[in-house]
Amino acid sequence: MKLTSMREAIATYVHDGDTVAIEGFTACISFAAGHEIIRQGRRDLVLCRMTPDLIYDQMVAAGCARKLVFSYLGNPGVGSLHAIRRAVERGIPAPLELEEYSHFGMVGRYLAGAWGLPFFPLRSYLGSDLPRVNPHIRFVKSPYGGEEIATVPPLRPDVAILHAQRADVHGNTQLWGLLGVQKEAAFAARHVIVVVEEIVDEEVIRADPNRTLIPGLIVDAVVCEPYGAHPSYVQGYYDRDNAFYLRWDEISRDEAGTWGWLEEWVYGLPDRKAYVEKMGAEVWERLRPGEAWSGAVNYGAYR
Amino acid sequence: MKLTSMREAIATYVHDGDTVAIEGFTACISFAAGHEIIRQGRRDLVLCRMTPDLIYDQMVAAGCARKLVFSYLGNPGVGSLHAIRRAVERGIPAPLELEEYSHFGMVGRYLAGAWGLPFFPLRSYLGSDLPRVNPHIRFVKSPYGGEEIATVPPLRPDVAILHAQRADVHGNTQLWGLLGVQKEAAFAARHVIVVVEEIVDEEVIRADPNRTLIPGLIVDAVVCEPYGAHPSYVQGYYDRDNAFYLRWDEISRDEAGTWGWLEEWVYGLPDRKAYVEKMGAEVWERLRPGEAWSGAVNYGAYR
Amino acid sequence: MEYTPTEMMIVAAARALAGVRTVFVGVGPPNIACNLARRTVAPQLELIYESGVFGARPARMPLSIGDPALVSGATMVCSQADLFGLYLQGGRLEVALLAGAQVDRFGNLNTTVIGDYAHPKVRLPGSGGACEIAINVGRVFIMMPLSRRSFVERLDFLTSPGHLGGRGERSALGMPGRGPERVITDKCLLGFEGGEMVLERLHPGVTLEEVQAAVGWKLRLSSPMGTTEPPTVEELRILREELDPQGVYRR
Amino acid sequence: MEYTPTEMMIVAAARALAGVRTVFVGVGPPNIACNLARRTVAPQLELIYESGVFGARPARMPLSIGDPALVSGATMVCSQADLFGLYLQGGRLEVALLAGAQVDRFGNLNTTVIGDYAHPKVRLPGSGGACEIAINVGRVFIMMPLSRRSFVERLDFLTSPGHLGGRGERSALGMPGRGPERVITDKCLLGFEGGEMVLERLHPGVTLEEVQAAVGWKLRLSSPMGTTEPPTVEELRILREELDPQGVYRR
């Protein structure tokens, strides 16, 4: 396929029981993909993300997940993720298994997966209780002097879903602003869905090859979904909807409120286009940044 | 110091016996720095480079080096490096110790140095004779299933010298085109000298933060040396002087020819400026590429 | 001039950054403290955000460490792999400001759970980058309000190592960083001796009894006991007018 | 139509790439062969250069794998760490074309020294990326002119592993790649059975005796022995007019 709809992409590459990584560190989180997964009623997913954020709070509330692989479980700058806490503390709607790392540990797991390594070594976890509750965190002796260093195993998601500013129809994807672990997650995964604000001509990509983060070579599906990362943000396209991150703290405090929101904004809508329309022009107006251009560099024409 | 002359930078950060890495994969090789090191008569250097190229052939011929740490010893696209072969095969002008890896092994050594790791694991060297002749190449058992994987130790040069298109006076450096191991070598080194075609205003760097490869934080000296990478090239600024790479094959075939060239183009000149003038305008004209601009992206103004 | 305990804490943290070149920073009070330090005692201070931003020059006070305002106009933006590999583990960061739901006398921090891990009373966010920051950064400043709920005899979970059981235990494990050096609270300042917290200064108007009552173990005291200089007019002006005009962090 | 042995070798290599999606390529004949394949049997073939360039569209024939003409207009340029880590070791590359100063019957390659390592008769360039390419890439095609100096009974140095001592030795060591699958020369085509080279086809006009005389061990033969289809007019036209107008690689 390659260029396709979100409905098609999720139907084809996300199955019950799959290990799924929707990454993006604060920026470029594909809420559009998460909502479509909820709509299609996927179950028993193993959800991987450094920072589960609101998107996994919503997917857990909707009953899509059986397990979370993560390193920071909070609503950034606000507080708790209430739906996930309900699942963990009280098994609502269902018990949720936790596999917990630190940020660097998650980065190392993606790196090992992407680099085809049996493990990744990192200076963390010494003296911490984390290895006690997570048997996947181990230690190895350096062959140079025998020092002990922590290791994490490779993470190979069945599918990684990454949002970015733009790609061509072949899936060659360019991202700027925070890079998070988008590249490592993409290369670690068996299948890759790229979601972008704009599909651009191949020549736009080829004009700046150093800006290409994910090559079409490893991309299975490209979905064009403007505002698809809201309420997170896309550098240069729209701001983070901090007001919504605050509102979610109230919405999600009880099951009724959470369900009400899911009914209205996910189940009640056919697709992201409807979400964007329902959200309304003034919201997008409020979130639109001014312009700040990068300037251009010369690669040179060599004949 | 930071912004300074090549003479100052070399005098301050390159000492007899130091471990030095002048990196750059085909592109952005700081010949200007290598020639200044020759002029200042440094001795017993341990020279590290994936591809020693002409610059180390010249430095070895001049008697600067006691050891080479490398992974590919050739004149790319042409043939042998005759001066280095004379040193290795016949001890002329002096015996040269070799510490030999594969490309990935050198990359892994820089990565371990840059990342503060005691070793870097990689899938190489199995069944090869290289570990037999290089005891620094070892193997470790994975703590997940006990598979054996090769390791290389960290490389921490006393100084790394990297050429790039541009930097600001604080040393914030932007590079495009081939990236080689410039970033990893810089972070692995105890001191960093950055050599650039242009010093630009800090605002030019800040307009495109994703393009910044080496932060001023780790840079000790910035030298502005236009054409400082000739006969290698700088993307968008000048072409590779393939004619010179071919000519060097003849020049370097005997000691007399090699010495003659060094006398005329290194010892006989005070600095790079003189080299550029002596080379002549028509050479730079011949090597000037046409224009091919990257286009600009919008980072957005967030207030 | 009037000021709140939180303002005193922020000002004290800013002063502690005198002479520091690189600080690993999160949002909220630590971010305010670092920006106050830049405008006062540490003009050369470089802030590095966990999101991978270096040399940020935000046009507004960032609301999260991933705020897009941190990116536009920054000196450099790097991947999380580079941030943790090249900068943190690579030994490029001098100081980090950390906090937790619980801290013990050795500066070990808990940000994971209250109660039993398998059946937590409260599930907290977890490590984030704190565990490797605590191990790799040059020096750790702990910055959190003093309270008996937070300063405990025994942690429910050790997320990020401080001095573990005391003197020498970090180096025995080969940790690159020197670990916790100061604890900056809204009531007092503490240091460490032999890996254990020692009360060094009381903020103006705070009594030793108040402090001891808010700590879950018998505090070691330095003598003579000092008193913190109150915030200056200038410190408060920058804090209130430039850094936190909405007064979000004043309470 | 007349053609040189080198042209026959390049054409045979191009044909061998039929159906391949990604190839790890160096300059010289392999580069010409890959570009010929794209224009004939493998239009979807993606070339990846050791210098970190993907989807190159050079306006001139590159003179080195680091030629700036490969960068301008390419789909992506990445660091050497990403190239070897994400692409090669990450298992994204199907085929690589390799050569050496010496090859043995198991497809093991020597690019390091002739003679003793400590006191070499000839010091060769060394591994470059060949050692890890030979271990990690899906399948290896060896492309080199046949000669008794190169096809030897015993290597002076084993730089890049082929099938080592024969069947199963690679997998026993847990190598991701399947190793050498074809040997493409200027006189013949060879395959592997049980990890050992087997002569499969003679190029037009070449005799079995010529081939055996240029190989340092008793060659195993497949029966029936095939003959290579000579280069077509179209293959030669593309090769001579489009890819190598100067005729550098025709000799």
Short mmCIF file of N, CA and C in Angstrom, two decimals, chain A residues 2-3 166-174 194 196 198-206 214-216 219 222, chain D residues 75:
data_model
loop_
_atom_site.label_atom_id
_atom_site.label_comp_id
_atom_site.label_asym_id
_atom_site.label_seq_id
_atom_site.Cartn_x
_atom_site.Cartn_y
_atom_site.Cartn_z
N LYS A 2 1.41 1.70 1.11
CA LYS A 2 2.03 3.03 1.30
C LYS A 2 0.93 4.05 1.53
N LEU A 3 0.73 5.02 0.64
CA LEU A 3 -0.23 6.10 0.92
C LEU A 3 -1.64 5.54 1.07
N ARG A 166 6.25 15.89 7.55
CA ARG A 166 5.99 15.63 6.13
C ARG A 166 6.70 14.37 5.64
N ALA A 167 6.14 13.80 4.58
CA ALA A 167 6.75 12.65 3.91
C ALA A 167 6.35 12.69 2.44
N ASP A 168 7.08 11.95 1.60
CA ASP A 168 6.63 11.79 0.22
C ASP A 168 5.80 10.50 0.14
N VAL A 169 5.26 10.20 -1.03
CA VAL A 169 4.36 9.03 -1.16
C VAL A 169 5.10 7.71 -0.94
N HIS A 170 6.42 7.75 -1.01
CA HIS A 170 7.20 6.52 -0.76
C HIS A 170 7.47 6.32 0.73
N GLY A 171 7.09 7.31 1.54
CA GLY A 171 7.29 7.18 2.99
C GLY A 171 8.59 7.78 3.49
N ASN A 172 9.33 8.43 2.61
CA ASN A 172 10.55 9.12 3.08
C ASN A 172 10.10 10.30 3.94
N THR A 173 10.46 10.26 5.22
CA THR A 173 9.86 11.14 6.22
C THR A 173 10.84 12.11 6.84
N GLN A 174 10.44 13.38 6.88
CA GLN A 174 11.28 14.40 7.50
C GLN A 174 10.60 14.96 8.74
N VAL A 194 3.67 5.71 9.16
CA VAL A 194 4.04 7.10 9.33
C VAL A 194 2.81 7.97 9.09
N VAL A 196 1.55 11.96 8.77
CA VAL A 196 2.14 13.28 8.55
C VAL A 196 1.10 14.37 8.37
N GLU A 198 1.57 16.74 6.10
CA GLU A 198 1.53 17.01 4.66
C GLU A 198 2.25 15.92 3.88
N ILE A 199 1.70 15.55 2.74
CA ILE A 199 2.44 14.76 1.76
C ILE A 199 3.11 15.75 0.82
N VAL A 200 4.42 15.64 0.67
CA VAL A 200 5.12 16.58 -0.22
C VAL A 200 5.73 15.83 -1.39
N ASP A 201 6.08 16.59 -2.41
CA ASP A 201 6.71 16.00 -3.58
C ASP A 201 8.07 15.41 -3.20
N GLU A 202 8.43 14.30 -3.84
CA GLU A 202 9.71 13.65 -3.60
C GLU A 202 10.87 14.65 -3.70
N GLU A 203 10.71 15.64 -4.58
CA GLU A 203 11.80 16.63 -4.77
C GLU A 203 12.03 17.47 -3.52
N VAL A 204 10.98 17.70 -2.74
CA VAL A 204 11.12 18.47 -1.50
C VAL A 204 12.01 17.70 -0.53
N ILE A 205 11.80 16.39 -0.45
CA ILE A 205 12.62 15.53 0.42
C ILE A 205 14.06 15.51 -0.10
N ARG A 206 14.20 15.28 -1.40
CA ARG A 206 15.54 15.14 -1.98
C ARG A 206 16.35 16.43 -1.94
N ILE A 214 13.34 9.02 8.63
CA ILE A 214 12.86 7.66 8.40
C ILE A 214 12.74 7.44 6.89
N PRO A 215 13.49 6.48 6.34
CA PRO A 215 13.46 6.25 4.89
C PRO A 215 12.24 5.40 4.50
N GLY A 216 11.72 5.66 3.31
CA GLY A 216 10.59 4.89 2.82
C GLY A 216 10.86 3.40 2.83
N VAL A 219 9.11 1.86 5.65
CA VAL A 219 7.76 2.33 5.93
C VAL A 219 6.73 1.50 5.16
N VAL A 222 1.79 5.17 4.76
CA VAL A 222 1.87 6.61 4.98
C VAL A 222 0.44 7.16 5.03
N THR D 75 17.79 10.62 -1.36
CA THR D 75 16.61 10.55 -0.48
C THR D 75 16.99 10.77 0.97
#
